[in-house]
């Protein structure tokens, strides 16, 4: 009788632990979909003017959340980027983001891209636009009162 009980308990144990063990095997890597930014997002206009206040706000968050990968000055040589051997583009080079719209940068900062984590859950839209303005300011000397000159 005791033996039967033990056997039942043993079988139960195996029954419970077997599926639990299966869950521990890592899931197969899913193929990565190409990164596309919806056209509406690409065309979205920046509602926040690149005022000194906006850029200063972006700079503050940059120091907390971005500099470890993108580098303090945006050169792409942050500590984590070096450790993880990430390919991070150099924002100090004006050519880097020349062809990107503010909407695209906003989308990437909000939703993340590749090895870059999304910032959107932590921050309101306005803060994200401040970051866009700050990223833009890295490529050139900030010219506070002048709007971007059309080419
Ligand atoms: C874990 C490292 C990491 C952190 C933290 C990080 N980034 Fe990135 N970021 C990357 C990488 C890597 C890429 C390139 C992604 C790709 O193209 O696959 C990237 C791309 C970008 C781009 C797009 C550049 C382009 O050409 O499309 C912008 C803009 C950007 N990051 C801004 C930010 C801002 C602002 C923050 C802070 C809120 C931030 N990143 C935090 C690693 C990081």
mmCIF file of C-alpha atoms and ligand atoms in Angstrom:
data_model
loop_
_atom_site.group_PDB
_atom_site.id
_atom_site.type_symbol
_atom_site.label_atom_id
_atom_site.label_comp_id
_atom_site.label_asym_id
_atom_site.label_seq_id
_atom_site.Cartn_x
_atom_site.Cartn_y
_atom_site.Cartn_z
ATOM 1 C CA UNK A 1 0.000 0.000 0.000
ATOM 2 C CA UNK A 2 2.706 2.474 0.998
ATOM 3 C CA UNK A 3 4.700 1.337 -1.983
ATOM 4 C CA UNK A 4 1.785 2.065 -4.325
ATOM 5 C CA UNK A 5 1.364 5.495 -2.845
ATOM 6 C CA UNK A 6 5.027 6.224 -3.299
ATOM 7 C CA UNK A 7 4.906 5.025 -6.867
ATOM 8 C CA UNK A 8 1.932 7.269 -7.579
ATOM 9 C CA UNK A 9 3.675 10.204 -5.961
ATOM 10 C CA UNK A 10 6.788 9.460 -7.981
ATOM 11 C CA UNK A 11 4.863 9.280 -11.228
ATOM 12 C CA UNK A 12 3.111 12.524 -10.398
ATOM 13 C CA UNK A 13 6.432 14.163 -9.747
ATOM 14 C CA UNK A 14 7.799 13.071 -13.080
ATOM 15 C CA UNK A 15 4.600 14.106 -14.772
ATOM 16 C CA UNK A 16 4.849 17.568 -13.302
ATOM 17 C CA UNK A 17 8.512 18.127 -13.822
ATOM 18 C CA UNK A 18 8.760 16.846 -17.379
ATOM 19 C CA UNK A 19 6.848 19.676 -19.082
ATOM 20 C CA UNK A 20 8.539 22.210 -16.853
ATOM 21 C CA UNK A 21 11.889 21.002 -18.101
ATOM 22 C CA UNK A 22 10.783 21.207 -21.689
ATOM 23 C CA UNK A 23 9.930 24.877 -21.268
ATOM 24 C CA UNK A 24 13.505 25.577 -20.315
ATOM 25 C CA UNK A 25 14.871 24.663 -23.701
ATOM 26 C CA UNK A 26 15.347 27.959 -25.565
ATOM 27 C CA UNK A 27 12.781 28.691 -28.273
ATOM 28 C CA UNK A 28 13.981 28.508 -31.848
ATOM 29 C CA UNK A 29 15.116 31.867 -33.131
ATOM 30 C CA UNK A 30 12.416 33.412 -35.264
ATOM 31 C CA UNK A 31 13.572 34.967 -38.521
ATOM 32 C CA UNK A 32 13.974 38.712 -38.281
ATOM 33 C CA UNK A 33 11.583 40.708 -40.405
ATOM 34 C CA UNK A 34 13.083 43.576 -42.397
ATOM 35 C CA UNK A 35 12.811 46.836 -40.510
ATOM 36 C CA UNK A 36 10.269 49.108 -42.100
ATOM 37 C CA UNK A 37 8.991 52.411 -40.831
ATOM 38 C CA UNK A 38 5.365 53.144 -41.760
ATOM 39 C CA UNK A 39 5.147 55.980 -44.282
ATOM 40 C CA UNK A 40 2.900 57.981 -41.955
ATOM 41 C CA UNK A 41 5.630 57.842 -39.324
ATOM 42 C CA UNK A 42 8.301 58.857 -41.847
ATOM 43 C CA UNK A 43 6.271 61.903 -42.846
ATOM 44 C CA UNK A 44 5.258 62.908 -39.355
ATOM 45 C CA UNK A 45 6.351 66.480 -38.762
ATOM 46 C CA UNK A 46 8.301 67.368 -35.653
ATOM 47 C CA UNK A 47 5.881 69.351 -33.463
ATOM 48 C CA UNK A 48 8.637 70.479 -31.088
ATOM 49 C CA UNK A 49 10.870 73.354 -32.207
ATOM 50 C CA UNK A 50 14.598 72.766 -31.624
ATOM 51 C CA UNK A 51 14.790 75.474 -29.005
ATOM 52 C CA UNK A 52 17.689 75.527 -26.540
ATOM 53 C CA UNK A 53 15.224 74.230 -23.914
ATOM 54 C CA UNK A 54 14.192 71.291 -26.066
ATOM 55 C CA UNK A 55 17.782 70.407 -26.897
ATOM 56 C CA UNK A 56 18.792 70.697 -23.246
ATOM 57 C CA UNK A 57 15.918 68.378 -22.308
ATOM 58 C CA UNK A 58 17.007 65.868 -24.917
ATOM 59 C CA UNK A 59 20.597 66.088 -23.741
ATOM 60 C CA UNK A 60 19.576 65.163 -20.195
ATOM 61 C CA UNK A 61 17.867 61.951 -21.335
ATOM 62 C CA UNK A 62 20.686 61.253 -23.738
ATOM 63 C CA UNK A 63 23.071 61.107 -20.789
ATOM 64 C CA UNK A 64 20.851 58.624 -18.958
ATOM 65 C CA UNK A 65 19.567 56.359 -21.697
ATOM 66 C CA UNK A 66 21.571 56.736 -24.876
ATOM 67 C CA UNK A 67 25.178 57.758 -24.221
ATOM 68 C CA UNK A 68 26.219 54.286 -23.064
ATOM 69 C CA UNK A 69 25.739 53.059 -26.606
ATOM 70 C CA UNK A 70 25.887 56.143 -28.782
ATOM 71 C CA UNK A 71 28.691 57.872 -26.895
ATOM 72 C CA UNK A 72 28.477 61.050 -24.871
ATOM 73 C CA UNK A 73 28.909 63.184 -27.972
ATOM 74 C CA UNK A 74 27.051 60.859 -30.328
ATOM 75 C CA UNK A 75 30.119 59.448 -32.025
ATOM 76 C CA UNK A 76 28.824 55.871 -31.582
ATOM 77 C CA UNK A 77 31.588 54.843 -29.192
ATOM 78 C CA UNK A 78 29.684 54.276 -25.942
ATOM 79 C CA UNK A 79 30.915 51.707 -23.413
ATOM 80 C CA UNK A 80 28.140 49.207 -24.082
ATOM 81 C CA UNK A 81 28.545 49.545 -27.820
ATOM 82 C CA UNK A 82 32.226 48.663 -27.443
ATOM 83 C CA UNK A 83 31.499 45.768 -25.042
ATOM 84 C CA UNK A 84 28.758 44.270 -27.186
ATOM 85 C CA UNK A 85 30.530 45.092 -30.459
ATOM 86 C CA UNK A 86 27.431 46.899 -31.680
ATOM 87 C CA UNK A 87 27.534 48.838 -34.895
ATOM 88 C CA UNK A 88 26.415 52.280 -33.839
ATOM 89 C CA UNK A 89 26.437 55.061 -36.377
ATOM 90 C CA UNK A 90 28.321 58.278 -35.820
ATOM 91 C CA UNK A 91 25.850 61.125 -35.331
ATOM 92 C CA UNK A 92 28.607 63.733 -35.239
ATOM 93 C CA UNK A 93 29.073 63.210 -38.963
ATOM 94 C CA UNK A 94 26.470 65.428 -40.682
ATOM 95 C CA UNK A 95 26.170 62.900 -43.525
ATOM 96 C CA UNK A 96 24.863 60.169 -41.207
ATOM 97 C CA UNK A 97 21.324 61.396 -40.723
ATOM 98 C CA UNK A 98 21.124 63.683 -43.727
ATOM 99 C CA UNK A 99 18.518 61.569 -45.483
ATOM 100 C CA UNK A 100 16.442 60.665 -42.445
ATOM 101 C CA UNK A 101 13.325 62.597 -41.525
ATOM 102 C CA UNK A 102 12.631 63.672 -37.957
ATOM 103 C CA UNK A 103 9.668 61.283 -38.104
ATOM 104 C CA UNK A 104 12.003 58.361 -38.827
ATOM 105 C CA UNK A 105 14.289 59.231 -35.947
ATOM 106 C CA UNK A 106 11.280 59.596 -33.658
ATOM 107 C CA UNK A 107 10.028 56.178 -34.727
ATOM 108 C CA UNK A 108 13.365 54.479 -34.112
ATOM 109 C CA UNK A 109 13.825 56.136 -30.724
ATOM 110 C CA UNK A 110 10.279 55.272 -29.697
ATOM 111 C CA UNK A 111 10.182 51.694 -30.955
ATOM 112 C CA UNK A 112 13.815 50.644 -30.949
ATOM 113 C CA UNK A 113 15.685 49.007 -33.792
ATOM 114 C CA UNK A 114 17.864 45.923 -33.888
ATOM 115 C CA UNK A 115 20.015 46.004 -30.770
ATOM 116 C CA UNK A 116 18.564 49.312 -29.684
ATOM 117 C CA UNK A 117 15.860 49.102 -27.002
ATOM 118 C CA UNK A 118 12.633 51.093 -27.388
ATOM 119 C CA UNK A 119 12.458 54.297 -25.375
ATOM 120 C CA UNK A 120 8.754 54.933 -25.974
ATOM 121 C CA UNK A 121 7.429 53.169 -22.898
ATOM 122 C CA UNK A 122 9.509 55.302 -20.585
ATOM 123 C CA UNK A 123 8.880 58.659 -22.111
ATOM 124 C CA UNK A 124 6.123 60.916 -23.413
ATOM 125 C CA UNK A 125 6.154 62.000 -27.062
ATOM 126 C CA UNK A 126 7.452 65.440 -26.222
ATOM 127 C CA UNK A 127 10.538 64.002 -24.549
ATOM 128 C CA UNK A 128 11.113 61.805 -27.588
ATOM 129 C CA UNK A 129 10.980 64.822 -29.905
ATOM 130 C CA UNK A 130 13.444 66.574 -27.600
ATOM 131 C CA UNK A 131 15.733 63.604 -28.175
ATOM 132 C CA UNK A 132 15.251 63.917 -31.930
ATOM 133 C CA UNK A 133 16.208 67.580 -31.683
ATOM 134 C CA UNK A 134 19.217 66.696 -29.579
ATOM 135 C CA UNK A 135 20.376 63.989 -31.990
ATOM 136 C CA UNK A 136 20.123 66.538 -34.808
ATOM 137 C CA UNK A 137 22.169 69.018 -32.809
ATOM 138 C CA UNK A 138 25.054 66.575 -32.524
ATOM 139 C CA UNK A 139 25.924 66.905 -36.194
ATOM 140 C CA UNK A 140 26.497 70.614 -36.182
ATOM 141 C CA UNK A 141 27.153 73.439 -33.830
ATOM 142 C CA UNK A 142 23.809 74.320 -32.292
ATOM 143 C CA UNK A 143 22.498 77.537 -33.788
ATOM 144 C CA UNK A 144 19.746 78.455 -31.338
ATOM 145 C CA UNK A 145 17.792 81.149 -33.123
ATOM 146 C CA UNK A 146 18.201 79.961 -36.684
ATOM 147 C CA UNK A 147 15.844 77.476 -38.279
ATOM 148 C CA UNK A 148 17.236 74.787 -40.519
ATOM 149 C CA UNK A 149 18.201 76.489 -43.749
ATOM 150 C CA UNK A 150 16.644 74.858 -46.806
ATOM 151 C CA UNK A 151 19.206 73.556 -49.280
HETATM 152 C C1 LIG B 1 21.897 49.190 -26.334
HETATM 153 C C2 LIG B 1 22.515 50.235 -27.109
HETATM 154 C C3 LIG B 1 21.669 51.432 -27.534
HETATM 155 C C4 LIG B 1 20.983 52.332 -26.747
HETATM 156 C C5 LIG B 1 20.835 52.313 -25.227
HETATM 157 C C6 LIG B 1 20.420 53.308 -27.638
HETATM 158 N N1 LIG B 1 20.734 53.004 -28.931
HETATM 159 FE FE1 LIG B 1 20.176 54.089 -30.572
HETATM 160 N N2 LIG B 1 20.946 52.633 -31.776
HETATM 161 C C7 LIG B 1 21.688 51.544 -31.351
HETATM 162 C C8 LIG B 1 22.039 50.726 -32.496
HETATM 163 C C9 LIG B 1 22.843 49.429 -32.448
HETATM 164 C C10 LIG B 1 21.479 51.388 -33.625
HETATM 165 C C11 LIG B 1 21.541 50.916 -35.069
HETATM 166 C C12 LIG B 1 20.337 50.009 -35.271
HETATM 167 C C13 LIG B 1 20.281 49.426 -36.643
HETATM 168 O O1 LIG B 1 20.379 50.190 -37.617
HETATM 169 O O2 LIG B 1 20.105 48.211 -36.731
HETATM 170 C C14 LIG B 1 20.799 52.579 -33.134
HETATM 171 C C15 LIG B 1 20.132 53.499 -33.934
HETATM 172 C C16 LIG B 1 19.644 54.728 -33.515
HETATM 173 C C17 LIG B 1 19.051 55.735 -34.362
HETATM 174 C C18 LIG B 1 18.762 55.578 -35.849
HETATM 175 C C19 LIG B 1 19.913 55.902 -36.732
HETATM 176 C C20 LIG B 1 19.536 55.594 -38.160
HETATM 177 O O3 LIG B 1 20.385 55.821 -39.017
HETATM 178 O O4 LIG B 1 18.431 55.120 -38.417
HETATM 179 C C21 LIG B 1 18.733 56.795 -33.566
HETATM 180 C C22 LIG B 1 18.106 58.126 -34.007
HETATM 181 C C23 LIG B 1 19.095 56.436 -32.219
HETATM 182 N N3 LIG B 1 19.649 55.176 -32.225
HETATM 183 C C24 LIG B 1 18.924 57.244 -31.123
HETATM 184 C C25 LIG B 1 18.986 56.779 -29.803
HETATM 185 C C26 LIG B 1 18.532 57.517 -28.649
HETATM 186 C C27 LIG B 1 17.958 58.938 -28.695
HETATM 187 C C28 LIG B 1 18.726 56.718 -27.571
HETATM 188 C C29 LIG B 1 18.368 56.989 -26.104
HETATM 189 C C30 LIG B 1 16.978 57.218 -25.832
HETATM 190 C C31 LIG B 1 19.315 55.461 -28.042
HETATM 191 N N4 LIG B 1 19.464 55.552 -29.396
HETATM 192 C C32 LIG B 1 19.680 54.412 -27.208
HETATM 193 C C33 LIG B 1 22.023 51.237 -30.033
HETATM 194 C C34 LIG B 1 21.493 51.875 -28.925
#
